[in-house]
Amino acid sequence: MADKKEVLRLLELAHQARRDLCKLCGMYSGNIHMGGDMSMIDVLTCLFHRTMQVGPDLVQAPERDRFILSKGHGAACMYIIMAQKGFFDYQEICDTYGQVGSKFGQHPCKTRLPMLDASTGSLGHGLPLSVGLAASSRQKGRRNRVFCMMGDGETCEGSVWEAAMSGHALKLGNLVAIVDRNKQLMTSFSEDSIRMDPYADKWRAFGWNVIEIEDGNNMAQIVEAFDRLPDSDTEIPTVVIANTVKGKNVSFMERQIKWHAGSLNEADLATALKDIDEAFEKQKEGL
């Protein structure tokens, strides 16, 4: 059972990240991928603030964990959580996000942010890259983990399953895939376009250890799931399937196809912040 004080600490960080993300969306003139950012923000909070061995003081450390955001369009969410961790300042994101030459593009770019482990954006590429990083760590005798965050939609890509097969064949127990299973694509619900269920069984068939999170926006369940990760020196890779809600905690975004990406006017921002604050109070009461 996760410690309540720790769950509350992570809840508070996720709550602030949601508020900061909405504020960024309100001040940016273009669209931000709000739906998928909101669905994965709780998992990313746990990863960066509890599970992974990462931080601005560890960027050059060979033994640190690696993280690849395969769903690269979720970059804004990742930037904000990294700012919380001290990698850079949130205000710098607000001042430059999406501008020509900015370190904070709509997709993450390693040449502009050297603390990233890969430039991403083309869906389906993150897991193959992660297999390579995990295999390299094994070859060098390191015990660090490699984490890869994917959206469920991109797991329609054949490259994902080729990488899954390779991860098993290479006995990469230091490899952890996370799937943000919000069941929505850009223009449709995933099960209406291509049926993925029984989803967990597909990963098991490829030889992976499967950890499912029934509510991937419930911080206590998230903490409990990641605390169950096997040691990195095992021989079976792990996938964590987080069943989430796209646009989570904002009433007019939740499960709405049009909120794959969008922008917030002043009234929308006020409503979003109110919804987020009310959801946070309910979450605290439920601990």
CSV table of C-alpha atoms in Angstrom, one decimal:
chain,number,residue,atom,x,y,z
A,1,MET,CA,0.0,0.0,0.0
A,2,ALA,CA,1.4,3.4,-1.0
A,3,ASP,CA,2.2,5.9,1.8
A,4,LYS,CA,-0.6,8.5,1.9
A,5,LYS,CA,1.8,11.4,2.4
A,6,GLU,CA,3.8,10.3,-0.6
A,7,VAL,CA,0.6,9.9,-2.7
A,8,LEU,CA,-0.5,13.4,-1.6
A,9,ARG,CA,2.9,14.9,-2.5
A,10,LEU,CA,2.6,13.5,-6.0
A,11,LEU,CA,-1.0,14.5,-6.3
A,12,GLU,CA,-0.1,18.1,-5.5
A,13,LEU,CA,2.7,18.0,-8.1
A,14,ALA,CA,0.3,16.6,-10.8
A,15,HIS,CA,-2.3,19.2,-9.8
A,16,GLN,CA,0.1,22.0,-10.3
A,17,ALA,CA,1.4,20.5,-13.5
A,18,ARG,CA,-2.2,20.5,-14.9
A,19,ARG,CA,-2.7,24.1,-13.9
A,20,ASP,CA,0.6,25.1,-15.5
A,21,LEU,CA,-0.2,23.2,-18.6
A,22,CYS,CA,-3.6,25.0,-19.0
A,23,LYS,CA,-1.9,28.4,-18.3
A,24,LEU,CA,0.6,27.7,-21.1
A,25,CYS,CA,-2.2,26.7,-23.4
A,26,GLY,CA,-4.0,29.9,-22.6
A,27,MET,CA,-1.1,32.1,-23.4
A,28,TYR,CA,0.1,30.2,-26.5
A,29,SER,CA,-1.3,31.4,-29.9
A,30,GLY,CA,-1.4,27.9,-31.4
A,31,ASN,CA,-2.7,24.5,-30.4
A,32,ILE,CA,-1.3,22.2,-27.7
A,33,HIS,CA,-2.0,18.5,-27.5
A,34,MET,CA,-4.0,18.9,-24.3
A,35,GLY,CA,-6.0,15.7,-24.4
A,36,GLY,CA,-3.1,13.3,-24.4
A,37,ASP,CA,-1.1,15.5,-22.1
A,38,MET,CA,-3.8,15.4,-19.5
A,39,SER,CA,-4.2,11.7,-19.7
A,40,MET,CA,-0.6,10.9,-19.0
A,41,ILE,CA,0.3,13.7,-16.6
A,42,ASP,CA,-0.3,11.5,-13.5
A,43,VAL,CA,2.0,8.7,-14.7
A,44,LEU,CA,4.7,11.1,-15.7
A,45,THR,CA,4.6,12.8,-12.4
A,46,CYS,CA,5.2,9.5,-10.6
A,47,LEU,CA,7.9,8.6,-13.0
A,48,PHE,CA,9.9,11.8,-12.7
A,49,HIS,CA,9.3,12.5,-9.0
A,50,ARG,CA,9.5,9.0,-7.6
A,51,THR,CA,10.3,6.1,-9.8
A,52,MET,CA,13.1,7.1,-12.1
A,53,GLN,CA,16.6,8.0,-11.0
A,54,VAL,CA,16.8,11.3,-12.9
A,55,GLY,CA,17.6,14.9,-12.2
A,56,PRO,CA,19.6,17.9,-13.4
A,57,ASP,CA,22.5,16.7,-11.3
A,58,LEU,CA,22.5,13.3,-13.0
A,59,VAL,CA,22.4,14.3,-16.7
A,60,GLN,CA,25.9,13.1,-17.3
A,61,ALA,CA,25.8,10.2,-14.9
A,62,PRO,CA,26.2,6.9,-16.8
A,63,GLU,CA,24.1,5.0,-14.3
A,64,ARG,CA,21.0,7.2,-14.4
A,65,ASP,CA,17.8,5.9,-15.8
A,66,ARG,CA,16.8,6.9,-19.4
A,67,PHE,CA,13.4,8.2,-20.5
A,68,ILE,CA,12.1,8.4,-24.0
A,69,LEU,CA,8.7,10.1,-24.7
A,70,SER,CA,7.7,8.1,-27.8
A,71,LYS,CA,4.4,10.0,-27.9
A,72,GLY,CA,6.4,13.1,-28.7
A,73,HIS,CA,3.3,15.3,-29.1
A,74,GLY,CA,3.0,15.2,-25.3
A,75,ALA,CA,6.1,17.3,-25.0
A,76,ALA,CA,4.5,20.3,-23.2
A,77,CYS,CA,3.4,18.0,-20.3
A,78,MET,CA,6.9,16.6,-20.1
A,79,TYR,CA,8.6,20.0,-20.1
A,80,ILE,CA,6.4,21.2,-17.2
A,81,ILE,CA,7.2,18.2,-15.1
A,82,MET,CA,10.9,18.5,-15.9
A,83,ALA,CA,10.7,22.1,-14.8
A,84,GLN,CA,9.2,21.0,-11.5
A,85,LYS,CA,12.2,18.6,-11.2
A,86,GLY,CA,14.6,21.5,-11.7
A,87,PHE,CA,15.9,20.9,-15.2
A,88,PHE,CA,14.8,24.4,-16.3
A,89,ASP,CA,12.4,27.2,-15.3
A,90,TYR,CA,8.7,27.0,-16.1
A,91,GLN,CA,8.7,30.7,-17.1
A,92,GLU,CA,11.2,30.0,-19.8
A,93,ILE,CA,8.8,27.5,-21.3
A,94,CYS,CA,6.0,30.1,-21.2
A,95,ASP,CA,8.2,32.8,-22.8
A,96,THR,CA,9.5,30.7,-25.7
A,97,TYR,CA,7.3,27.6,-26.2
A,98,GLY,CA,6.7,26.8,-29.9
A,99,GLN,CA,8.7,29.8,-31.2
A,100,VAL,CA,11.3,29.4,-33.9
A,101,GLY,CA,14.6,28.4,-32.3
A,102,SER,CA,13.0,27.7,-28.9
A,103,LYS,CA,14.3,24.8,-26.8
A,104,PHE,CA,10.7,23.9,-26.2
A,105,GLY,CA,9.2,22.8,-29.4
A,106,GLN,CA,5.9,21.0,-30.0
A,107,HIS,CA,8.0,17.9,-30.2
A,108,PRO,CA,11.1,17.3,-28.0
A,109,CYS,CA,14.5,17.9,-29.6
A,110,LYS,CA,17.7,16.6,-28.0
A,111,THR,CA,19.9,19.0,-29.9
A,112,ARG,CA,18.2,21.9,-28.1
A,113,LEU,CA,17.7,20.1,-24.8
A,114,PRO,CA,20.7,17.9,-24.2
A,115,MET,CA,19.2,16.4,-21.1
A,116,LEU,CA,16.7,14.5,-23.3
A,117,ASP,CA,17.7,11.0,-24.4
A,118,ALA,CA,16.2,11.3,-27.9
A,119,SER,CA,14.3,13.6,-30.2
A,120,THR,CA,10.9,12.1,-30.8
A,121,GLY,CA,7.7,12.8,-32.6
A,122,SER,CA,7.3,10.2,-35.3
A,123,LEU,CA,5.1,7.7,-33.5
A,124,GLY,CA,6.3,4.1,-33.1
A,125,HIS,CA,10.0,5.0,-33.0
A,126,GLY,CA,10.4,5.3,-29.2
A,127,LEU,CA,10.4,1.6,-28.3
A,128,PRO,CA,13.0,0.6,-30.9
A,129,LEU,CA,15.2,3.4,-29.6
A,130,SER,CA,14.6,2.2,-26.0
A,131,VAL,CA,15.5,-1.4,-26.9
A,132,GLY,CA,18.9,-0.1,-28.2
A,133,LEU,CA,19.5,1.9,-25.1
A,134,ALA,CA,18.6,-1.0,-22.8
A,135,ALA,CA,20.8,-3.4,-24.8
A,136,SER,CA,23.7,-0.9,-24.5
A,137,SER,CA,23.3,-0.6,-20.8
A,138,ARG,CA,23.3,-4.4,-20.4
A,139,GLN,CA,26.4,-4.7,-22.6
A,140,LYS,CA,28.2,-2.2,-20.4
A,141,GLY,CA,27.1,-3.9,-17.2
A,142,ARG,CA,24.9,-1.1,-15.9
A,143,ARG,CA,21.8,-1.7,-13.8
A,144,ASN,CA,19.9,1.4,-14.8
A,145,ARG,CA,16.4,1.2,-16.4
A,146,VAL,CA,15.1,2.6,-19.7
A,147,PHE,CA,11.6,3.9,-19.6
A,148,CYS,CA,9.5,4.5,-22.8
A,149,MET,CA,6.1,6.3,-22.7
A,150,MET,CA,3.8,5.5,-25.6
A,151,GLY,CA,0.3,6.2,-26.6
A,152,ASP,CA,-1.9,3.2,-27.3
A,153,GLY,CA,-2.7,4.5,-30.8
A,154,GLU,CA,0.9,4.3,-31.8
A,155,THR,CA,1.0,0.7,-30.9
A,156,CYS,CA,-0.8,0.1,-34.1
A,157,GLU,CA,2.7,0.5,-35.7
A,158,GLY,CA,4.5,-2.6,-36.7
A,159,SER,CA,7.8,-1.1,-35.4
A,160,VAL,CA,6.5,-1.3,-31.9
A,161,TRP,CA,5.9,-5.0,-32.1
A,162,GLU,CA,9.2,-5.7,-33.8
A,163,ALA,CA,10.8,-3.9,-30.9
A,164,ALA,CA,8.7,-5.8,-28.4
A,165,MET,CA,9.9,-9.0,-29.9
A,166,SER,CA,13.5,-7.9,-29.8
A,167,GLY,CA,13.2,-6.7,-26.2
A,168,HIS,CA,12.1,-10.2,-25.2
A,169,ALA,CA,14.7,-12.0,-27.3
A,170,LEU,CA,17.5,-9.9,-25.9
A,171,LYS,CA,16.2,-10.6,-22.3
A,172,LEU,CA,16.0,-6.8,-21.5
A,173,GLY,CA,14.5,-6.9,-18.0
A,174,ASN,CA,15.9,-3.3,-17.6
A,175,LEU,CA,13.4,-2.1,-20.2
A,176,VAL,CA,10.0,-0.7,-19.1
A,177,ALA,CA,7.4,0.4,-21.6
A,178,ILE,CA,4.4,2.5,-20.4
A,179,VAL,CA,1.3,2.7,-22.5
A,180,ASP,CA,-1.1,5.6,-22.0
A,181,ARG,CA,-4.2,3.6,-22.9
A,182,ASN,CA,-6.7,6.4,-23.3
A,183,LYS,CA,-8.4,4.6,-26.2
A,184,GLN,CA,-8.5,7.8,-28.4
A,185,LEU,CA,-6.7,8.7,-31.6
A,186,MET,CA,-6.5,12.1,-33.3
A,187,THR,CA,-9.8,11.7,-35.1
A,188,SER,CA,-11.6,8.7,-33.6
A,189,PHE,CA,-11.8,6.3,-30.7
A,190,SER,CA,-9.1,3.6,-31.1
A,191,GLU,CA,-11.4,0.6,-30.8
A,192,ASP,CA,-13.6,2.0,-33.6
A,193,SER,CA,-10.6,2.3,-36.0
A,194,ILE,CA,-8.6,-0.8,-35.1
A,195,ARG,CA,-9.5,-3.3,-32.3
A,196,MET,CA,-6.7,-3.6,-29.8
A,197,ASP,CA,-8.4,-5.7,-27.2
A,198,PRO,CA,-7.5,-8.0,-25.6
A,199,TYR,CA,-4.6,-5.5,-25.3
A,200,ALA,CA,-2.6,-6.9,-22.4
A,201,ASP,CA,-2.7,-10.4,-23.8
A,202,LYS,CA,-0.9,-9.1,-26.9
A,203,TRP,CA,2.0,-8.0,-24.8
A,204,ARG,CA,2.0,-11.3,-22.9
A,205,ALA,CA,2.1,-13.2,-26.2
A,206,PHE,CA,5.3,-11.3,-27.0
A,207,GLY,CA,6.8,-12.5,-23.7
A,208,TRP,CA,6.5,-9.4,-21.6
A,209,ASN,CA,5.7,-9.0,-18.0
A,210,VAL,CA,2.4,-7.0,-17.8
A,211,ILE,CA,1.4,-4.6,-15.1
A,212,GLU,CA,-2.1,-3.1,-15.6
A,213,ILE,CA,-3.3,0.0,-13.8
A,214,GLU,CA,-7.1,-0.1,-13.7
A,215,ASP,CA,-7.3,3.7,-13.3
A,216,GLY,CA,-4.2,5.3,-14.7
A,217,ASN,CA,-5.2,8.7,-13.3
A,218,ASN,CA,-5.4,7.4,-9.8
A,219,MET,CA,-2.1,8.3,-8.1
A,220,ALA,CA,-2.3,5.6,-5.4
A,221,GLN,CA,-2.7,2.9,-8.1
A,222,ILE,CA,0.1,4.4,-10.2
A,223,VAL,CA,2.5,4.4,-7.3
A,224,GLU,CA,1.6,0.8,-6.3
A,225,ALA,CA,2.1,-0.3,-9.9
A,226,PHE,CA,5.5,1.2,-10.4
A,227,ASP,CA,6.6,0.0,-7.0
A,228,ARG,CA,6.0,-3.5,-8.3
A,229,LEU,CA,8.5,-3.2,-11.1
A,230,PRO,CA,10.9,-6.2,-11.0
A,231,ASP,CA,14.7,-5.6,-10.5
A,232,SER,CA,16.4,-4.4,-13.6
A,233,ASP,CA,18.7,-7.4,-13.8
A,234,THR,CA,15.8,-9.8,-14.6
A,235,GLU,CA,15.5,-11.1,-18.1
A,236,ILE,CA,11.9,-10.2,-18.9
A,237,PRO,CA,10.9,-6.7,-20.1
A,238,THR,CA,7.9,-5.1,-18.4
A,239,VAL,CA,5.0,-3.1,-19.9
A,240,VAL,CA,2.8,-0.9,-17.7
A,241,ILE,CA,-0.6,-0.4,-19.2
A,242,ALA,CA,-2.3,2.7,-17.7
A,243,ASN,CA,-6.0,2.9,-18.5
A,244,THR,CA,-6.5,6.7,-18.6
A,245,VAL,CA,-9.0,9.4,-19.7
A,246,LYS,CA,-8.0,11.8,-22.4
A,247,GLY,CA,-8.4,15.3,-21.2
A,248,LYS,CA,-8.7,14.1,-17.6
A,249,ASN,CA,-10.0,16.6,-15.0
A,250,VAL,CA,-11.3,19.2,-17.4
A,251,SER,CA,-15.0,18.8,-18.1
A,252,PHE,CA,-15.1,20.0,-21.6
A,253,MET,CA,-12.0,18.0,-22.6
A,254,GLU,CA,-12.6,14.6,-21.2
A,255,ARG,CA,-13.1,11.9,-23.9
A,256,GLN,CA,-13.7,14.7,-26.5
A,257,ILE,CA,-12.1,13.9,-29.9
A,258,LYS,CA,-11.8,17.6,-30.7
A,259,TRP,CA,-9.5,18.1,-27.7
A,260,HIS,CA,-6.7,16.0,-29.2
A,261,ALA,CA,-5.3,19.5,-29.6
A,262,GLY,CA,-6.6,22.9,-29.0
A,263,SER,CA,-6.2,26.3,-27.4
A,264,LEU,CA,-7.9,28.0,-24.5
A,265,ASN,CA,-9.5,31.4,-24.5
A,266,GLU,CA,-9.9,33.3,-21.2
A,267,ALA,CA,-13.3,31.8,-20.3
A,268,ASP,CA,-12.1,28.2,-21.2
A,269,LEU,CA,-9.0,28.7,-19.0
A,270,ALA,CA,-11.0,29.8,-16.1
A,271,THR,CA,-13.3,26.8,-16.4
A,272,ALA,CA,-10.4,24.4,-16.8
A,273,LEU,CA,-8.6,25.7,-13.7
A,274,LYS,CA,-11.8,25.5,-11.7
A,275,ASP,CA,-12.4,21.9,-12.8
A,276,ILE,CA,-8.8,21.0,-12.0
A,277,ASP,CA,-9.0,22.5,-8.5
A,278,GLU,CA,-12.3,20.7,-7.8
A,279,ALA,CA,-11.0,17.4,-9.0
A,280,PHE,CA,-7.9,17.8,-6.8
A,281,GLU,CA,-10.1,18.4,-3.7
A,282,LYS,CA,-12.1,15.2,-4.5
A,283,GLN,CA,-8.9,13.2,-5.0
A,284,LYS,CA,-7.5,14.4,-1.6
A,285,GLU,CA,-10.8,13.4,0.1
A,286,GLY,CA,-10.5,9.9,-1.4
A,287,LEU,CA,-7.1,9.2,0.2
